Coordinates of C-alpha atoms and ligand atoms in Angstrom, one line a residue:
M26 CA -7.3 -20.2 -0.5
A27 CA -4.1 -21.0 1.4
L28 CA -3.1 -18.7 4.2
P29 CA 0.6 -17.8 4.6
T30 CA 2.8 -20.7 5.8
E31 CA 5.2 -20.4 8.8
S32 CA 8.1 -20.0 6.3
E33 CA 6.3 -17.3 4.4
I34 CA 5.5 -15.5 7.7
A35 CA 9.2 -15.7 8.6
R36 CA 10.2 -14.4 5.2
Y37 CA 7.8 -11.5 5.4
R38 CA 9.2 -10.5 8.8
E39 CA 12.8 -10.8 7.6
D40 CA 12.5 -9.2 4.2
G41 CA 9.6 -6.8 4.8
A42 CA 7.9 -7.9 1.6
I43 CA 6.7 -11.2 0.2
C44 CA 4.7 -12.3 -2.9
L45 CA 2.0 -14.8 -2.0
R46 CA 0.9 -16.8 -5.0
G47 CA -2.7 -17.5 -5.8
A48 CA -3.9 -15.9 -2.5
F49 CA -7.2 -14.7 -4.1
S50 CA -9.6 -16.4 -6.4
L51 CA -10.2 -14.9 -9.9
D52 CA -13.7 -14.2 -8.8
W53 CA -12.4 -11.6 -6.4
I54 CA -10.2 -10.2 -9.1
E55 CA -13.0 -9.9 -11.6
R56 CA -15.3 -8.2 -9.1
L57 CA -12.5 -5.7 -8.1
R58 CA -11.7 -4.9 -11.8
A59 CA -15.3 -3.9 -12.3
A60 CA -15.2 -1.7 -9.1
V61 CA -12.0 -0.1 -10.3
D62 CA -13.3 0.7 -13.7
A63 CA -16.5 2.1 -12.1
D64 CA -14.3 4.2 -9.8
M65 CA -12.3 5.6 -12.7
A66 CA -15.4 6.6 -14.5
S67 CA -16.7 8.3 -11.4
P68 CA -13.8 8.9 -9.0
G69 CA -13.9 9.7 -5.3
P70 CA -13.2 13.1 -3.7
M71 CA -9.5 12.4 -3.1
V72 CA -8.7 11.4 -6.7
R73 CA -5.2 12.4 -8.0
L74 CA -4.1 12.4 -11.6
N75 CA -0.3 12.2 -11.6
T76 CA 0.4 12.4 -15.3
P77 CA 1.0 15.9 -16.8
A78 CA -1.5 16.9 -19.5
G79 CA -0.4 15.7 -22.9
A80 CA 2.0 13.0 -21.6
P81 CA 1.3 9.4 -22.6
G82 CA -0.8 7.1 -20.5
L83 CA -2.3 8.0 -17.1
F84 CA -1.1 7.5 -13.5
F85 CA -4.5 7.5 -11.7
V86 CA -4.7 7.4 -7.9
D87 CA -7.8 7.2 -5.8
F88 CA -8.7 6.1 -2.2
Q89 CA -11.4 4.5 -0.2
L90 CA -13.1 2.4 -2.8
W91 CA -14.4 0.2 0.1
Q92 CA -16.7 3.1 1.0
R93 CA -18.2 3.4 -2.4
H94 CA -18.1 0.0 -4.1
D95 CA -19.7 -3.2 -2.9
A96 CA -17.0 -5.5 -4.2
A97 CA -14.3 -3.5 -2.4
R98 CA -16.3 -3.5 0.8
A99 CA -16.9 -7.2 0.5
F100 CA -13.2 -7.8 0.0
V101 CA -12.4 -6.0 3.2
H102 CA -14.9 -7.9 5.3
D103 CA -15.3 -11.3 3.6
S104 CA -12.1 -12.2 1.6
P105 CA -9.1 -14.0 3.1
A106 CA -7.3 -10.6 3.2
K107 CA -7.9 -10.0 6.9
D108 CA -6.7 -13.5 7.8
I109 CA -3.6 -13.1 5.7
A110 CA -2.9 -9.8 7.4
A111 CA -3.4 -11.2 10.9
R112 CA -1.0 -14.1 10.3
L113 CA 1.7 -12.0 8.8
M114 CA 1.5 -9.4 11.6
G115 CA 1.1 -12.0 14.4
S116 CA -2.0 -10.1 15.5
R117 CA -5.2 -11.3 17.2
E118 CA -7.2 -8.3 15.9
V119 CA -7.2 -6.6 12.6
V120 CA -8.5 -3.1 11.9
Y121 CA -8.9 -2.0 8.3
Y122 CA -7.1 1.4 7.7
H123 CA -7.7 2.4 4.1
D124 CA -7.3 1.5 0.5
H125 CA -5.3 3.1 -2.3
L126 CA -5.9 2.5 -6.0
L127 CA -2.9 3.0 -8.3
V128 CA -3.6 2.5 -12.0
K129 CA -0.9 3.0 -14.7
E130 CA -2.4 2.9 -18.1
P131 CA -0.2 1.5 -21.0
G132 CA 2.7 3.8 -21.8
T133 CA 2.5 5.8 -18.5
Q134 CA 6.0 7.2 -17.9
E135 CA 5.6 8.4 -14.3
R136 CA 7.5 6.5 -11.7
T137 CA 6.1 5.9 -8.2
P138 CA 8.9 7.6 -6.3
W139 CA 10.8 5.7 -3.6
H140 CA 9.1 6.0 -0.2
H141 CA 7.8 4.0 2.7
D142 CA 4.2 4.4 3.9
Q143 CA 4.2 4.9 7.6
P144 CA 5.5 8.5 7.6
Y145 CA 2.4 9.4 5.6
Y146 CA 0.1 7.9 8.3
P147 CA -0.9 9.2 11.7
I148 CA -0.2 5.8 13.2
D149 CA 2.5 4.5 15.5
G150 CA 3.1 0.8 16.0
E151 CA 4.8 -2.0 14.1
Q152 CA 1.8 -4.1 13.0
I153 CA 0.8 -2.4 9.8
V154 CA 0.8 -4.4 6.6
S155 CA -0.3 -3.6 3.0
L156 CA -1.6 -6.0 0.4
W157 CA -0.7 -4.8 -3.1
L158 CA -3.0 -6.6 -5.4
P159 CA -2.5 -6.3 -9.1
L160 CA -5.7 -6.9 -11.2
D161 CA -3.7 -7.4 -14.4
P162 CA -0.6 -9.5 -15.0
V163 CA 2.5 -7.5 -14.3
D164 CA 6.1 -8.3 -15.0
R165 CA 9.0 -7.7 -12.8
A166 CA 9.9 -4.5 -14.6
T167 CA 6.5 -2.9 -14.0
C168 CA 5.9 -4.4 -10.5
V169 CA 6.6 -2.4 -7.4
E170 CA 10.2 -3.0 -6.2
Y171 CA 11.0 -3.3 -2.5
V172 CA 14.3 -2.7 -0.6
R173 CA 14.8 -5.9 1.2
G174 CA 14.9 -5.6 5.0
S175 CA 14.5 -1.7 5.0
H176 CA 11.6 -2.0 7.5
R177 CA 14.3 -3.0 10.0
W178 CA 16.6 0.0 9.5
G179 CA 14.9 2.0 12.3
R180 CA 14.7 5.0 10.0
W181 CA 11.7 7.1 8.9
F182 CA 12.0 9.1 5.7
Q183 CA 10.3 12.4 4.8
P184 CA 7.1 11.7 2.9
K185 CA 6.6 13.3 -0.6
F186 CA 3.6 13.5 -2.9
F187 CA 3.8 11.1 -5.8
K188 CA 3.2 13.7 -8.5
Q189 CA 6.3 14.4 -10.6
G190 CA 8.5 16.9 -8.7
G191 CA 7.8 15.1 -5.4
V192 CA 6.8 18.0 -3.2
D193 CA 7.3 17.1 0.5
L194 CA 4.2 16.8 2.7
N195 CA 4.1 19.7 5.1
V196 CA 4.6 17.6 8.2
Q197 CA 7.1 18.0 11.0
D198 CA 8.5 15.0 12.8
P199 CA 12.0 14.8 14.3
R200 CA 12.2 11.2 13.1
F201 CA 12.0 12.1 9.4
E202 CA 15.2 12.2 7.4
P203 CA 15.7 13.0 3.7
L204 CA 15.6 9.8 1.6
P205 CA 18.9 8.8 0.1
D206 CA 19.2 8.4 -3.6
L207 CA 18.4 4.7 -3.8
D208 CA 19.0 4.5 -7.6
A209 CA 22.5 5.9 -7.1
E210 CA 23.2 3.3 -4.4
R211 CA 21.5 0.3 -6.0
G212 CA 24.6 -1.8 -5.5
A213 CA 24.4 -1.4 -1.8
H214 CA 20.9 -2.9 -1.5
E215 CA 18.9 -6.0 -2.5
F216 CA 15.7 -5.3 -4.4
L217 CA 12.7 -7.6 -4.5
A218 CA 10.1 -7.6 -7.3
W219 CA 8.1 -10.4 -9.0
D220 CA 6.4 -11.4 -12.2
M221 CA 2.8 -11.6 -11.0
E222 CA -0.5 -13.1 -12.2
P223 CA -4.0 -12.0 -11.1
G224 CA -4.6 -13.6 -7.7
D225 CA -1.0 -13.2 -6.5
V226 CA -0.5 -10.5 -3.9
I227 CA 2.5 -8.7 -2.4
A228 CA 2.3 -8.2 1.4
F229 CA 4.7 -5.5 2.7
H230 CA 5.4 -3.8 6.0
A231 CA 4.6 -0.1 6.3
L232 CA 8.3 0.8 6.8
T233 CA 9.6 -1.2 3.8
L234 CA 10.9 1.2 1.1
H235 CA 9.4 0.8 -2.3
G236 CA 9.0 2.4 -5.7
A237 CA 7.9 1.5 -9.2
S238 CA 8.6 2.3 -12.8
G239 CA 6.0 3.6 -15.2
N240 CA 4.0 1.1 -17.1
R241 CA 6.5 -0.1 -19.7
S242 CA 3.8 -2.1 -21.6
A243 CA 2.3 -0.5 -24.6
S244 CA -0.9 -2.6 -24.4
R245 CA -1.4 -3.9 -20.9
R246 CA -3.0 -1.9 -18.1
R247 CA -1.5 -2.0 -14.6
R248 CA -4.4 -1.7 -12.2
A249 CA -3.3 -2.3 -8.6
W250 CA -5.4 -2.0 -5.5
A251 CA -3.5 -1.7 -2.2
T252 CA -5.3 -2.3 1.1
R253 CA -3.8 -1.3 4.5
W254 CA -4.4 -3.4 7.7
C255 CA -3.4 -2.7 11.3
G256 CA -2.8 -5.0 14.2
D257 CA -3.0 -5.0 18.0
D258 CA -0.2 -2.5 18.6
A259 CA -1.4 0.2 16.2
R260 CA -2.3 3.5 17.9
Y261 CA -3.5 6.8 16.5
A262 CA -0.7 9.4 16.6
Q263 CA -1.3 13.1 15.9
R264 CA 1.1 14.5 13.3
L265 CA 2.1 18.1 13.1
G266 CA 0.9 18.9 9.6
Q267 CA -0.3 16.9 6.6
V268 CA -1.0 13.2 6.5
S269 CA -1.9 11.2 3.4
P270 CA -4.6 10.2 2.6
P271 CA -6.2 13.0 4.5
L272 CA -8.9 10.9 6.3
E273 CA -10.6 13.2 8.8
G274 CA -13.7 13.0 11.0
H275 CA -12.7 9.8 12.8
G276 CA -12.8 11.4 16.2
L277 CA -9.7 9.5 17.5
K278 CA -7.3 11.0 20.0
P279 CA -3.5 10.3 20.3
G280 CA -2.9 6.9 21.9
D281 CA -6.3 5.5 20.9
R282 CA -6.7 2.1 19.4
L283 CA -7.6 2.7 15.8
E284 CA -11.0 1.0 15.7
C285 CA -13.9 3.3 14.7
A286 CA -16.5 3.6 12.0
M287 CA -13.9 4.9 9.5
F288 CA -11.4 2.2 10.5
P289 CA -13.5 -0.9 11.2
K290 CA -12.4 -3.9 13.1
V291 CA -12.6 -6.8 10.7
L292 CA -11.1 -9.6 12.8
G293 CA -10.9 -10.4 16.5
Ligands
AKG301 O1 1.5 0.8 -7.2 C1 2.4 1.6 -7.1 O2 3.0 2.1 -8.1 C2 3.0 1.9 -5.7 C3 2.2 1.3 -4.6 C4 2.5 1.9 -3.3 O3 3.3 2.8 -3.2 C5 1.8 1.4 -2.1 O4 1.0 0.5 -2.2 O5 2.2 1.9 -1.0

């Protein structure tokens, strides 16, 4: 599998999101599909069902598959993901932070609200990248959309839970601002989204704003597994209030490098 080229690295840093074609073999995709389906049949303790009872489809969210499913753990340690993350971040070491499963079954109407990820995390630093890996073909209209260059705005927006109604996380930070209505100001921004085949992956920076429609397909599932990777400059930062996902028991103190049993070093 090819690692990101110099021009892809430059584009990731400029735009804050890039689609890397054919980054993972179909063998990985098949193994992860089986892990995802097993997880949905027997979810983890942080599972969230974001579709109201009686509404069509299902927006299913879960975390930390790597701790419960061999294929997900193998992906973290043995797939090209850590090398892709290292190159994009320009980092010598890579620490695995967490994973996030987002399934939208056919007909799901719930959007993924606009947000960026770092305000949810107790982490400071610039080297944090997510790999959003769809396990089914997705078209542009159902893919996550990214606001090009928003990771360079120097702004942090108040995090909200994804469930409809978007309640704020109860977390105080003087950096957090209310998120502008990005749909109302679409003309002011450039949006990135792609038609994707299994094996393609989107890499995006933890401060890049993004959101997604429901699953507009009546027949095609949209199983996506997002993994989060941190580089040399990432440090644990205590937040006053809630973080998401609520990963506790790691024993880190503010200013610590992230590496620990919960956040394993996978490269370097
Ligand atoms: O899959 C989605 O709908 C959203 C993904 C997302 O927000 C993320 O990976 O941070």
